[in-house]
mmCIF file of C-alpha atoms (C1' of nucleotides) in Angstrom:
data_model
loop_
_atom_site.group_PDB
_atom_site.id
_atom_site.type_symbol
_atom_site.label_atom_id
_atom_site.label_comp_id
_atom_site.label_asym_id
_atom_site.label_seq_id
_atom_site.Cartn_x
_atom_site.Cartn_y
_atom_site.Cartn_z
ATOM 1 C CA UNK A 1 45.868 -104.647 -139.450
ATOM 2 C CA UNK A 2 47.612 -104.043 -136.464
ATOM 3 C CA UNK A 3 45.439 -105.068 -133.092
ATOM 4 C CA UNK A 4 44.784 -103.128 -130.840
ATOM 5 C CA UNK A 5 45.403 -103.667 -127.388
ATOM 6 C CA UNK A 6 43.018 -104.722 -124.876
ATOM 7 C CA UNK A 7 42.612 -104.399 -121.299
ATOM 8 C CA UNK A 8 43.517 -108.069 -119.848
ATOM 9 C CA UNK A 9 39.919 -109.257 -119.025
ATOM 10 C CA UNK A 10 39.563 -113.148 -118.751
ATOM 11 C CA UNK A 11 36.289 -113.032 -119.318
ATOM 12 C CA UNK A 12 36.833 -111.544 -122.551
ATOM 13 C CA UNK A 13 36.970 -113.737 -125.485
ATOM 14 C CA UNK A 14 40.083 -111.621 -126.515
ATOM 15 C CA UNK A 15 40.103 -109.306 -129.481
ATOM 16 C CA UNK A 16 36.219 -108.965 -129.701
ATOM 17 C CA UNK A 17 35.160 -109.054 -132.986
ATOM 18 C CA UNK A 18 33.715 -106.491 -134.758
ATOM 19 C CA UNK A 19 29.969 -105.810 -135.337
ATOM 20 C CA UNK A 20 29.732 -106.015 -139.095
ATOM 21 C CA UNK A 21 26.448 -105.158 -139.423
ATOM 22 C CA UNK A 22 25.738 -101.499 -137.947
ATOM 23 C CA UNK A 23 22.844 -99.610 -138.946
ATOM 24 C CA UNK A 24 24.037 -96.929 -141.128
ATOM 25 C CA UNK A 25 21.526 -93.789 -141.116
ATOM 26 C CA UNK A 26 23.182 -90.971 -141.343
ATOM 27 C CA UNK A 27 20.826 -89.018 -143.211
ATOM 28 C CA UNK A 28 18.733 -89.279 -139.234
ATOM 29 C CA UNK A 29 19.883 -86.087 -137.645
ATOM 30 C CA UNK A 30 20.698 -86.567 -133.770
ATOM 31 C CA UNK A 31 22.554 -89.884 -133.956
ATOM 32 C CA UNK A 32 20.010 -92.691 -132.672
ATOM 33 C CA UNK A 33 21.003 -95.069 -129.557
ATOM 34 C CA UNK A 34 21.806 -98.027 -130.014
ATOM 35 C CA UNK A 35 21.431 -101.091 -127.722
ATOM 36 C CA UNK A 36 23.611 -103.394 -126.413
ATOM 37 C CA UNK A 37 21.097 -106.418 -124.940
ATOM 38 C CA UNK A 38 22.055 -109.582 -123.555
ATOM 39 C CA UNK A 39 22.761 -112.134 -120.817
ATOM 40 C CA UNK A 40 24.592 -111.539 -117.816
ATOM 41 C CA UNK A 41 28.094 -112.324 -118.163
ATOM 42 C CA UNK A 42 27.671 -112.478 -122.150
ATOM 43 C CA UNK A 43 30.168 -109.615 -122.626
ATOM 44 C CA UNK A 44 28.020 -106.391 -123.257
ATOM 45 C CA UNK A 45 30.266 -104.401 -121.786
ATOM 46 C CA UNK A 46 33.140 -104.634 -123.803
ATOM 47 C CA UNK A 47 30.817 -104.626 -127.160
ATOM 48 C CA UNK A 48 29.200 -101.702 -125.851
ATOM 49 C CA UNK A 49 32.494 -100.387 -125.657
ATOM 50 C CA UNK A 50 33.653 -101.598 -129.285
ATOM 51 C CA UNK A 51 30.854 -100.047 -130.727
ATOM 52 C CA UNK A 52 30.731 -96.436 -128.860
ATOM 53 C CA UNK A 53 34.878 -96.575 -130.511
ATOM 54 C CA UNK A 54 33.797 -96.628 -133.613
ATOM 55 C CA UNK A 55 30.185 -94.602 -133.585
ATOM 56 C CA UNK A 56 31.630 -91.970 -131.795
ATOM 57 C CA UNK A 57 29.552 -93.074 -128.763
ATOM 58 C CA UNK A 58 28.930 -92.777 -125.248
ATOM 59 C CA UNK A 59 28.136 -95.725 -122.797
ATOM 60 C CA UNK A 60 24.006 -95.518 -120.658
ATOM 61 C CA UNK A 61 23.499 -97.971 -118.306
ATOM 62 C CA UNK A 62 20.563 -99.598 -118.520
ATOM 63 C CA UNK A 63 21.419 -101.882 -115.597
ATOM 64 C CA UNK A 64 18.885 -101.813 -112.546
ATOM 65 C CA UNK A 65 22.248 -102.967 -109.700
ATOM 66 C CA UNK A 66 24.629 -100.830 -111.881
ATOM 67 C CA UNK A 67 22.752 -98.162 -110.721
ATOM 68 C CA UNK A 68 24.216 -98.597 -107.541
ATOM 69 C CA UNK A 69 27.073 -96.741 -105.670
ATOM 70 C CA UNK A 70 28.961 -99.612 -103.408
ATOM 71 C CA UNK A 71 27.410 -101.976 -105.489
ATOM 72 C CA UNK A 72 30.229 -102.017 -108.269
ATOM 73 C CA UNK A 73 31.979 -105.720 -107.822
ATOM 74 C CA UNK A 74 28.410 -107.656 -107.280
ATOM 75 C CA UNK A 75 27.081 -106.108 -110.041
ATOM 76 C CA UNK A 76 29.524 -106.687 -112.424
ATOM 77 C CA UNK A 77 29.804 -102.900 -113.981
ATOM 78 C CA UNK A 78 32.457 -101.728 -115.698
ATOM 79 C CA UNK A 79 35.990 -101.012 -114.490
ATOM 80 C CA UNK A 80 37.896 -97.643 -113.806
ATOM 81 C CA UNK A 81 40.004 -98.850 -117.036
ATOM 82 C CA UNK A 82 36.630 -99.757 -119.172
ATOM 83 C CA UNK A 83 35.626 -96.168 -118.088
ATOM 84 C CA UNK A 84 38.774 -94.384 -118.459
ATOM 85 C CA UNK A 85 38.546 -94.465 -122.349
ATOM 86 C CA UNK A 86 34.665 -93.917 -123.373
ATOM 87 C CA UNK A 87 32.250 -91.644 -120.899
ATOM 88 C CA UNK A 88 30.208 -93.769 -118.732
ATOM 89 C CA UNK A 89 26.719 -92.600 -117.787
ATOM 90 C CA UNK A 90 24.779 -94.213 -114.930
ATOM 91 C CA UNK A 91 26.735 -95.945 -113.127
ATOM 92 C CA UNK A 92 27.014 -95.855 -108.949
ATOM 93 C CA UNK A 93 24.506 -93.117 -109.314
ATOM 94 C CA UNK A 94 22.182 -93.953 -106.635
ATOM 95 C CA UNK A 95 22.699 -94.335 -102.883
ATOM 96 C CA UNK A 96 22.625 -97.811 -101.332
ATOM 97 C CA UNK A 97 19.328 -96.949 -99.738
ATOM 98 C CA UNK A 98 17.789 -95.405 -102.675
ATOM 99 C CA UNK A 99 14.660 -96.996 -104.095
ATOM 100 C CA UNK A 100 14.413 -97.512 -107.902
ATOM 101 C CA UNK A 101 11.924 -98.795 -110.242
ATOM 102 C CA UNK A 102 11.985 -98.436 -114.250
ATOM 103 C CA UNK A 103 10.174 -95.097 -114.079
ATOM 104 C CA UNK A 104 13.000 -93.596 -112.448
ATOM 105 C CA UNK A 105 14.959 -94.924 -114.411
ATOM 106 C CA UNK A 106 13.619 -93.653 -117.368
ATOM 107 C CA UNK A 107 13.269 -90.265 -115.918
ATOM 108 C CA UNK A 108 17.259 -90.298 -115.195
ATOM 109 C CA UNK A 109 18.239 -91.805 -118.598
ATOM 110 C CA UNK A 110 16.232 -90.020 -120.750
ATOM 111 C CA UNK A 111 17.952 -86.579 -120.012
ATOM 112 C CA UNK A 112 21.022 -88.250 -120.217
ATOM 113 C CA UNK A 113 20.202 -89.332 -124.083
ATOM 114 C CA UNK A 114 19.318 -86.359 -125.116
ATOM 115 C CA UNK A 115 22.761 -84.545 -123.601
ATOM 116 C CA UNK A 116 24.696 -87.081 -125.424
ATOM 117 C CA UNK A 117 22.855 -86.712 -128.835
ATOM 118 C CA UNK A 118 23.080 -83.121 -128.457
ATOM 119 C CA UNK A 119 26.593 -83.271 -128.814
ATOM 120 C CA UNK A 120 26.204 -85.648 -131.895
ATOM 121 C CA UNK A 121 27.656 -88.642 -129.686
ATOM 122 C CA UNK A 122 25.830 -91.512 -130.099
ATOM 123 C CA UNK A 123 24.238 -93.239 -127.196
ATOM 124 C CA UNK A 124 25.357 -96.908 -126.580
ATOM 125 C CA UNK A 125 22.791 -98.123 -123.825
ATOM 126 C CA UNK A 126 24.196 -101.387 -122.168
ATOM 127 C CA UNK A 127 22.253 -103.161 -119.855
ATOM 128 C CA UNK A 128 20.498 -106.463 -118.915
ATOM 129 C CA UNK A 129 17.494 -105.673 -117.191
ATOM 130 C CA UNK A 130 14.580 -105.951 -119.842
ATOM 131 C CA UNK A 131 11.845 -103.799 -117.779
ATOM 132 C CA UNK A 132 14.470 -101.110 -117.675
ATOM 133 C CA UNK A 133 14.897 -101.245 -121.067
ATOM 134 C CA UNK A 134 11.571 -101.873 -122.649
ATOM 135 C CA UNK A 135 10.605 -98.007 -120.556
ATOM 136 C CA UNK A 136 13.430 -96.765 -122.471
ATOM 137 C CA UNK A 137 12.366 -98.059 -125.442
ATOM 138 C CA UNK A 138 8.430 -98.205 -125.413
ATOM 139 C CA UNK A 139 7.843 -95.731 -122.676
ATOM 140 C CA UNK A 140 5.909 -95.382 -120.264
ATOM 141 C CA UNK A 141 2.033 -96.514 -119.495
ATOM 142 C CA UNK A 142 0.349 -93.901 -117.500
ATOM 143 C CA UNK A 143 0.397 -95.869 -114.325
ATOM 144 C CA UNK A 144 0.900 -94.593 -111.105
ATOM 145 C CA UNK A 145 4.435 -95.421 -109.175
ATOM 146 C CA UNK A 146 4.185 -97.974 -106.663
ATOM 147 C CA UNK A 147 3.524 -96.223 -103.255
ATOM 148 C CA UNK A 148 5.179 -97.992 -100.795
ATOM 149 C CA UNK A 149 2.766 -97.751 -97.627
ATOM 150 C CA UNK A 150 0.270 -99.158 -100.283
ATOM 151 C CA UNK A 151 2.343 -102.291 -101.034
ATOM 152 C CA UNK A 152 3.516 -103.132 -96.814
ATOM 153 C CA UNK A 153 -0.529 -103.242 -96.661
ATOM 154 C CA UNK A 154 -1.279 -105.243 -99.519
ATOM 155 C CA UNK A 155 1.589 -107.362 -98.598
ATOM 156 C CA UNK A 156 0.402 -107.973 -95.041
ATOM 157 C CA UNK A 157 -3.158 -109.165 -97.169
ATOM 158 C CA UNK A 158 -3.336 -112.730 -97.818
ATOM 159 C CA UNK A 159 -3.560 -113.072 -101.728
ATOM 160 C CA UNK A 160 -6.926 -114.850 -101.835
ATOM 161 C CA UNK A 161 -8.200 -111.640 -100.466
ATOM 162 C CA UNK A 162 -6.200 -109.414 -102.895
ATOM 163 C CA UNK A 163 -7.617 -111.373 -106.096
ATOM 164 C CA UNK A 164 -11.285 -110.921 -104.946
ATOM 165 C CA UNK A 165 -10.661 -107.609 -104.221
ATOM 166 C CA UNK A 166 -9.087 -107.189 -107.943
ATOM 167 C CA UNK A 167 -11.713 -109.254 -109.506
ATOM 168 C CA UNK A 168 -14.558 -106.530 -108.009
ATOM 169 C CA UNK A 169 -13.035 -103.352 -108.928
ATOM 170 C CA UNK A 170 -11.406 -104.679 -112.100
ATOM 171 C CA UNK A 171 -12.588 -108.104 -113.276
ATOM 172 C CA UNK A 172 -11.270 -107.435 -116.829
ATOM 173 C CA UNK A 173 -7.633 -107.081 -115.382
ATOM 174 C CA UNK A 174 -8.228 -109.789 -112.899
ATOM 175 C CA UNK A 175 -8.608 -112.219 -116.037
ATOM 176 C CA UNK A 176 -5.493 -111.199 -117.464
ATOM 177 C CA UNK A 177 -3.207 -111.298 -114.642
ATOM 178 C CA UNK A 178 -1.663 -114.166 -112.937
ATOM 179 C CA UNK A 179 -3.528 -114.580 -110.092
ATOM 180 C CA UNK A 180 -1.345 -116.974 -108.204
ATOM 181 C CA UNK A 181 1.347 -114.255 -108.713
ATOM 182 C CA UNK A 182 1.356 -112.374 -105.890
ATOM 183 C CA UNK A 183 3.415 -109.647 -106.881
ATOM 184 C CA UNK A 184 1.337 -108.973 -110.166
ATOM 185 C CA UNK A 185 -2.096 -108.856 -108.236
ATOM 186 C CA UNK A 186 -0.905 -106.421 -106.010
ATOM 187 C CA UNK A 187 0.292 -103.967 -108.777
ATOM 188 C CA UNK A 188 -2.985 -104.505 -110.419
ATOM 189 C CA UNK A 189 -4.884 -103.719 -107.327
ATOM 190 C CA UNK A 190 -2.613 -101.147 -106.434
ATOM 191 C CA UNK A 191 -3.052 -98.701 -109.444
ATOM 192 C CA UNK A 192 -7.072 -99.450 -108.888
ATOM 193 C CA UNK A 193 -6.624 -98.068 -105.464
ATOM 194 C CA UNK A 194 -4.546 -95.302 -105.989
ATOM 195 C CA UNK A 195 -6.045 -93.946 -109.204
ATOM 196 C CA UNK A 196 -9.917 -95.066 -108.821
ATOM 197 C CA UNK A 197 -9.417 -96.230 -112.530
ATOM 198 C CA UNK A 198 -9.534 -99.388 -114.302
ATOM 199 C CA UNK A 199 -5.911 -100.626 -114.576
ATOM 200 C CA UNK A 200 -7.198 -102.323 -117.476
ATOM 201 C CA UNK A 201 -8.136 -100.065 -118.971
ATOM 202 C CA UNK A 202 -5.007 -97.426 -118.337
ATOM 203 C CA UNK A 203 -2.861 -100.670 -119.738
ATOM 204 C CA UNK A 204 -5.193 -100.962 -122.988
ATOM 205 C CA UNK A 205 -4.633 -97.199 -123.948
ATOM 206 C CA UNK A 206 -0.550 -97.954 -123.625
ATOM 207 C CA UNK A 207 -0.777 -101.004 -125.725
ATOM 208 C CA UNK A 208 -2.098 -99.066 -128.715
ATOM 209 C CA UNK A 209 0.448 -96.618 -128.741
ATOM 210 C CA UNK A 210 3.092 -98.688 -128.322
ATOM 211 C CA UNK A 211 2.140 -100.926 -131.158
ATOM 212 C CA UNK A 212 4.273 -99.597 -133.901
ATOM 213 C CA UNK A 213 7.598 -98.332 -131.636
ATOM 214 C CA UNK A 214 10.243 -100.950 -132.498
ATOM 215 C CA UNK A 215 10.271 -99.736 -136.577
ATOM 216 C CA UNK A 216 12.690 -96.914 -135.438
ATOM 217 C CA UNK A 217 15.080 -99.263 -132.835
ATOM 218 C CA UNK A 218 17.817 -100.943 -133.732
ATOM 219 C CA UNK A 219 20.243 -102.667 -131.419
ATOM 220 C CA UNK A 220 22.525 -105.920 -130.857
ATOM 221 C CA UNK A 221 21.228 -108.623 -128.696
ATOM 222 C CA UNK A 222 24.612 -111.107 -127.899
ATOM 223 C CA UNK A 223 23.862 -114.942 -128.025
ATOM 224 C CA UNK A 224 26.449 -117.593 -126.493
ATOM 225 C CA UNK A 225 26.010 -120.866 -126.474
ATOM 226 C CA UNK A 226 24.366 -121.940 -122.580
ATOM 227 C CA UNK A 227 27.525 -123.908 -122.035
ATOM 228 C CA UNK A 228 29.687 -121.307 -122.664
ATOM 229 C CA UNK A 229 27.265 -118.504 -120.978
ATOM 230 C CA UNK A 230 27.625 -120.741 -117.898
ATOM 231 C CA UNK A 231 31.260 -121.283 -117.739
ATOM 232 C CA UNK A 232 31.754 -117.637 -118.234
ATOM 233 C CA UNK A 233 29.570 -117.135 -115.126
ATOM 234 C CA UNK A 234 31.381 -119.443 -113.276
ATOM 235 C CA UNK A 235 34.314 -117.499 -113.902
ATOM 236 C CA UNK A 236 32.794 -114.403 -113.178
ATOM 237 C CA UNK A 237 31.606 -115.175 -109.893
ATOM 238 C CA UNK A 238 34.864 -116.805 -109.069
ATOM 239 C CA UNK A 239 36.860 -113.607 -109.593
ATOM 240 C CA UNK A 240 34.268 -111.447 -107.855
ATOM 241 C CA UNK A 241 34.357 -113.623 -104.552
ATOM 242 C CA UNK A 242 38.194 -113.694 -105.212
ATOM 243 C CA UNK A 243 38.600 -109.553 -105.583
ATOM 244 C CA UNK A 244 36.384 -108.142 -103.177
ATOM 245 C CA UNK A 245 32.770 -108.982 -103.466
ATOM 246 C CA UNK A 246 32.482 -110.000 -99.768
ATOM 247 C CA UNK A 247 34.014 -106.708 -98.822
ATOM 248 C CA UNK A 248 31.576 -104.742 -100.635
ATOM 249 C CA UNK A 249 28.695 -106.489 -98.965
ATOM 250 C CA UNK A 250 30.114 -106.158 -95.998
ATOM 251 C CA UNK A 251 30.549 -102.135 -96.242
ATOM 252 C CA UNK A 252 26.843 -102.380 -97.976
ATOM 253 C CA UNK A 253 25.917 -103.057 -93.940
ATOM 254 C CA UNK A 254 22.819 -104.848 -93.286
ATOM 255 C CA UNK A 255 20.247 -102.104 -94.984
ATOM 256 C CA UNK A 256 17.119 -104.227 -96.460
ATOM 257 C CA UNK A 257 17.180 -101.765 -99.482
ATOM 258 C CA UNK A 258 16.560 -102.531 -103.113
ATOM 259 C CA UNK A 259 20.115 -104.094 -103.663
ATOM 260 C CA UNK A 260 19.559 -106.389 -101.026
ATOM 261 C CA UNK A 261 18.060 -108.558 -103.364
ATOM 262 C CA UNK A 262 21.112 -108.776 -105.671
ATOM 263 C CA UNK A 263 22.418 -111.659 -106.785
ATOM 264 C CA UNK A 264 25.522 -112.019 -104.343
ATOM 265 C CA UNK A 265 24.401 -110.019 -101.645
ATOM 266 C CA UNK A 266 21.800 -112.383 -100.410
ATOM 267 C CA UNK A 267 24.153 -114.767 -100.823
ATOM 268 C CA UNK A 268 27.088 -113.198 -99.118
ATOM 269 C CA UNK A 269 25.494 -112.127 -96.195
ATOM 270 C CA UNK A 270 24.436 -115.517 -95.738
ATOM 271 C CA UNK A 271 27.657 -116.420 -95.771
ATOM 272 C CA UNK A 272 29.105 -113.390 -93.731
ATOM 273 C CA UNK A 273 26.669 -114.368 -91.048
ATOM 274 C CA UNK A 274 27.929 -117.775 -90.767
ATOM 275 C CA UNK A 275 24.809 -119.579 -92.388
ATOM 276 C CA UNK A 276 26.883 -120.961 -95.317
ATOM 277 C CA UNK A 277 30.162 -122.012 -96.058
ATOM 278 C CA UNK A 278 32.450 -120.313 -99.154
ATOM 279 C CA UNK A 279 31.656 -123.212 -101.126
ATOM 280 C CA UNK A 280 28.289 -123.140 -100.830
ATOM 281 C CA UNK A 281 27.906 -119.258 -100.940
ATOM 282 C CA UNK A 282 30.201 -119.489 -104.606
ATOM 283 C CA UNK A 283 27.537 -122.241 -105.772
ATOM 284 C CA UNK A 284 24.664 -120.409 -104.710
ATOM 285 C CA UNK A 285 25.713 -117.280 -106.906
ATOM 286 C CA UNK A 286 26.455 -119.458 -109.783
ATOM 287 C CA UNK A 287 22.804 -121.222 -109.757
ATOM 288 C CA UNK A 288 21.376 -117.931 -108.983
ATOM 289 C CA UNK A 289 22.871 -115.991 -112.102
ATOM 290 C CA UNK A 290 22.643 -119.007 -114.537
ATOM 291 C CA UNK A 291 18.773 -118.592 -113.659
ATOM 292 C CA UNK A 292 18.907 -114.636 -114.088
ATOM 293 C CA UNK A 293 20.641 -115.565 -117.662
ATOM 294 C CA UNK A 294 17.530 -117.396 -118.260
ATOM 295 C CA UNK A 295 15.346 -115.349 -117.741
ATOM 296 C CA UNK A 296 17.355 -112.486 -119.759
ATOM 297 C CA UNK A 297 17.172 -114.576 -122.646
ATOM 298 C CA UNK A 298 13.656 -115.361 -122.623
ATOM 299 C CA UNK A 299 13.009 -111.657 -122.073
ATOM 300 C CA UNK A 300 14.774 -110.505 -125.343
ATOM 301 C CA UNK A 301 13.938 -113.275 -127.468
ATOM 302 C CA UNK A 302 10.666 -111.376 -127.874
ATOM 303 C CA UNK A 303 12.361 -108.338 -128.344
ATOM 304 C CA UNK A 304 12.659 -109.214 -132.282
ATOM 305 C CA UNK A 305 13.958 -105.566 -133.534
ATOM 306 C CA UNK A 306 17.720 -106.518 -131.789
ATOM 307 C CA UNK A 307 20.176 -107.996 -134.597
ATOM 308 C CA UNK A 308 21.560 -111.158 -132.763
ATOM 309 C CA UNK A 309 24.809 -110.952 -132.344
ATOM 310 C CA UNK A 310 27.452 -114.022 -131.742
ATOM 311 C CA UNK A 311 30.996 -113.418 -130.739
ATOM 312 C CA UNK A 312 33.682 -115.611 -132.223
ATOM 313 C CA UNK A 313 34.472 -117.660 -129.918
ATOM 314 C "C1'" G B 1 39.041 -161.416 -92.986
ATOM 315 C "C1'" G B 2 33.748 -161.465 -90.380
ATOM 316 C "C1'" C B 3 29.127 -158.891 -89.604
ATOM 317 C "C1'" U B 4 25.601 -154.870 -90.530
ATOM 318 C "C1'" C B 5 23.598 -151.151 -93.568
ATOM 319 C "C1'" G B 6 23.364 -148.798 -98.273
ATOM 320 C "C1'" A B 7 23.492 -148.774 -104.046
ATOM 321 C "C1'" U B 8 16.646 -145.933 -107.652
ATOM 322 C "C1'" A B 9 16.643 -139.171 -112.281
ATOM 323 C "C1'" G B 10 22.589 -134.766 -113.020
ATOM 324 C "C1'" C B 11 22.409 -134.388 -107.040
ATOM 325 C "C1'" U B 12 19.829 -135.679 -102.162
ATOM 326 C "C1'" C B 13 16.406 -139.269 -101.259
ATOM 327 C "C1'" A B 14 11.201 -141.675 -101.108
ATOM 328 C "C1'" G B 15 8.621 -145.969 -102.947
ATOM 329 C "C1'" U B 16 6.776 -150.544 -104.970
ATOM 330 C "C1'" U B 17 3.198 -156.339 -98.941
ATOM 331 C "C1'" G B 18 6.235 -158.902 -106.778
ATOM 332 C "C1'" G B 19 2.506 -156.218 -112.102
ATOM 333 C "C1'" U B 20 8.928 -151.886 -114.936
ATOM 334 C "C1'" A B 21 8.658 -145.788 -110.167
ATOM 335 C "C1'" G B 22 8.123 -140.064 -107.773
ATOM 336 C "C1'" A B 23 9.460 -135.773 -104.572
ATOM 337 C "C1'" G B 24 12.880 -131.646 -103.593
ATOM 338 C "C1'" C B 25 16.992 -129.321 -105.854
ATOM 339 C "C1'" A B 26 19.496 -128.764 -110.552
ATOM 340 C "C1'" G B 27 18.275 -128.372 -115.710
ATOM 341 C "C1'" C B 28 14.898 -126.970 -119.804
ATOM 342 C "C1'" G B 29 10.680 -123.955 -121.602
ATOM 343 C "C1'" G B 30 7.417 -119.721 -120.635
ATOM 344 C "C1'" A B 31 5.085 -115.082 -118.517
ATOM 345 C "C1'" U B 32 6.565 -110.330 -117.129
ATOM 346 C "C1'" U B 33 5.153 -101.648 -117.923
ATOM 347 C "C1'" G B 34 7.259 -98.391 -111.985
ATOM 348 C "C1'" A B 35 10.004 -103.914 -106.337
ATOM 349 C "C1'" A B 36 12.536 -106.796 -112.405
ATOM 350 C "C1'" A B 37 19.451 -109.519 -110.451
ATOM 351 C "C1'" A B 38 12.346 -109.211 -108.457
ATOM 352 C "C1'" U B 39 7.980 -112.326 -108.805
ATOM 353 C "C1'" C B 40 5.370 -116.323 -110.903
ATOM 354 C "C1'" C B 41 3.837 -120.650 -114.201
ATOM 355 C "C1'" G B 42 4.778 -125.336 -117.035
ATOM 356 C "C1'" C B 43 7.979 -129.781 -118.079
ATOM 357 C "C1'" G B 44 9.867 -136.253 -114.669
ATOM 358 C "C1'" U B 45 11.945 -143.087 -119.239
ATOM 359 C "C1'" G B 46 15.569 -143.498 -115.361
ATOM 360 C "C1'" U B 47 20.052 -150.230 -117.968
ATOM 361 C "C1'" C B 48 15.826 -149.027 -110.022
ATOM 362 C "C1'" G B 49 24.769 -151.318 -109.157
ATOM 363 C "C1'" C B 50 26.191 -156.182 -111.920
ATOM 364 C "C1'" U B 51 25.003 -161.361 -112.324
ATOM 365 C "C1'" G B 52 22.481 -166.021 -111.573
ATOM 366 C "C1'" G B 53 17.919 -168.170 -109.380
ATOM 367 C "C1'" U B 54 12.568 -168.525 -107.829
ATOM 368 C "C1'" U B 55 8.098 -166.741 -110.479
ATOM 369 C "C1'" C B 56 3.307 -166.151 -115.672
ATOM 370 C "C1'" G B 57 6.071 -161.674 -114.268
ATOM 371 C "C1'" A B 58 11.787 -159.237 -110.281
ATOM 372 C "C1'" U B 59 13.674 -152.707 -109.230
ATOM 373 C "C1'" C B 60 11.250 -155.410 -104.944
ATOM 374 C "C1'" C B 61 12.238 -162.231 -102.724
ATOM 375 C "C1'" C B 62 16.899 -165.679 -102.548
ATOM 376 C "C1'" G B 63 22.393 -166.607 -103.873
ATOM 377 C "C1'" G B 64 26.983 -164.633 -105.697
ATOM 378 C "C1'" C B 65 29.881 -160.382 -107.183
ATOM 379 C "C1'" U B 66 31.373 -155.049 -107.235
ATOM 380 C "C1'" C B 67 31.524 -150.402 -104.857
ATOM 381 C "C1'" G B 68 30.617 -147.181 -100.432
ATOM 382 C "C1'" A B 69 29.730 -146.346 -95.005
ATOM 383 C "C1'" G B 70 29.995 -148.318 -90.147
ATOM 384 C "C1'" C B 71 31.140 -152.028 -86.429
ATOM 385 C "C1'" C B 72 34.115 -156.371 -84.884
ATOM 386 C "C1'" A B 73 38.807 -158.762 -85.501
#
RNA sequence: GGCUCGAUAGCUCAGUUGGUAGAGCAGCGGAUUGAAAAUCCGCGUGUCGCUGGUUCGAUCCCGGCUCGAGCCA
């Protein structure tokens, strides 16, 4: 069996192999998506590619900083050559300055899905953010978006006075919400405010209906090893810093936009404004992501419908 | 060569007027339905550099040694 010949990536562990274990319904009519989950810097990418090769597929990003136009080193999304072979969807779709949350997201994927499996292509969707995901996946609760002259007052409250607000118009959400989390009290109080409704009680009517969605899923969630995940990062960052990262921040400008709070930017900037030195802006990234990973793999570990996957390594 | 200071968790350090020790960071675990690469929560046994001595008891006091920093030659 003759190899065929890959793109030079380092990070790759070289002649990926192949899923063995595909879900095989072809008696389902418009070919189903399937996943591609994982850590950051675990290699979903180029699986994501493998598998669109031989399912006839098309690549969805289901990336929230992949998103991003100007964003495309940072982020880590796919190259020209990755991109060249298999349509990409989703990717450097949004301006710098754009806002995004998952329900846009979903609103900009969804159609996407549906072109693809209108053509009988099947959708690979690639991505490591889990929220993103999970709308894809689960859908939707009928929540209001954030409103963002809402959240500068709520974040100009001290959150002492945000939880007794939340515990008087909604003392059932109140006791299941992290109160010492700032960001989830707000939300809470938020959809209170801006629908008069319990968010409780919008939240309990989502839970039912989403209780039975992951029969019909299926999807590949990549496990390495942490030691490996974290060399692999250090790699990653390494070449990024090495090929152009600190450019792309720079051109980003100084906008305090969503992507400001990527991994990399924060940290380049830092740098780029003299705060930090290389070494310290490389290690910074490195701790940073390793964390991120974390968190990724805590996220999907409850998402039990993915098949795990390990690479050879 | 002499003197001074330091040596405690992976790292930076605190501390014990002698009763075997604790912070930050890292790391590990967790939560997470419209900011998510965000935000938040939980987890601290380590020959207290080595070696003698004093003591009921030494990481702490005393001697020697090793290593590091600084000063004087």
């Amino acid at each position: 069996m003759a190899k065929s010949p890959r793109p030079s990536d380092p990070l790759s562990s070289g002649g990926t192999p192949v899923p063995v274990n595909l879900p095989d319904d072809k008696s389902v009519v418009a070919p189903q998506p399937i996943y591609v989950c994982g850590p950051t810097a675990s290699g979903k990418s180029a699986l994501a590619v493998e598998i669109a090769r031989q399912r006839n597929g098309e690549i969805v990003n289901a990336d929230a900083y992949q998103l991003y136009r100007g964003l495309e080193i940072v982020s880590a999304a796919p190259s020209k050559d990755d991109r060249a072979e298999i349509p990409h969807h989703l990717y450097g779709v949004l301006d710098p300055d754009d806002s995004a949350d998952a329900g846009k997201y979903l609103r900009l994927a969804q159609p996407v899905i549906e072109e693809i499996q209108s053509r009988d292509k099947t959708p690979v969707i690639t991505g490591g953010s889990g929220l993103y995901l999970k709308f894809l996946t689960h859908g939707p609760a009928p929540l209001p978006q954030g409103d963002p002259d809402m959240r500068a007052e709520l974040d100009a409250t001290p959150l002492s006075e945000l939880v007794a607000k939340l515990q008087e118009l909604d003392p059932a959400e109140a006791v299941r919400t992290a109160l010492h989390n700032r960001r989830y009290v707000s939300r809470a109080l938020e959809i209170c405010l801006l629908t008069g409704q319990r968010a409780s009680e919008l939240r309990d009517r989502w839970e039912e209906k989403t209780r039975e969605v992951a029969a019909g899923l299926h999807g590949f969630l990549i496990q390495l090893p942490r030691q490996i995940l974290h060399d692999r990062i250090a790699t990653r960052t390494r070449m990024m810093l090495d090929h152009g990262a600190i450019d792309e921040v720079a051109a980003l400008g100084n906008a305090s936009t969503n992507c400001a709070k990527a991994i990399g930017v924060r940290e380049i900037r830092d740098f780029l404004a003299g705060e930090i030195n290389a070494a310290t802006c490389y290690e910074r990234i490195v701790v940073a992501t390793r964390q991120y990973a974390k968190r990724q793999e805590t996220w999907f570990r409850r998402e039990t419908w993915l098949t795990p996957w390990q690479p050879g390594i």
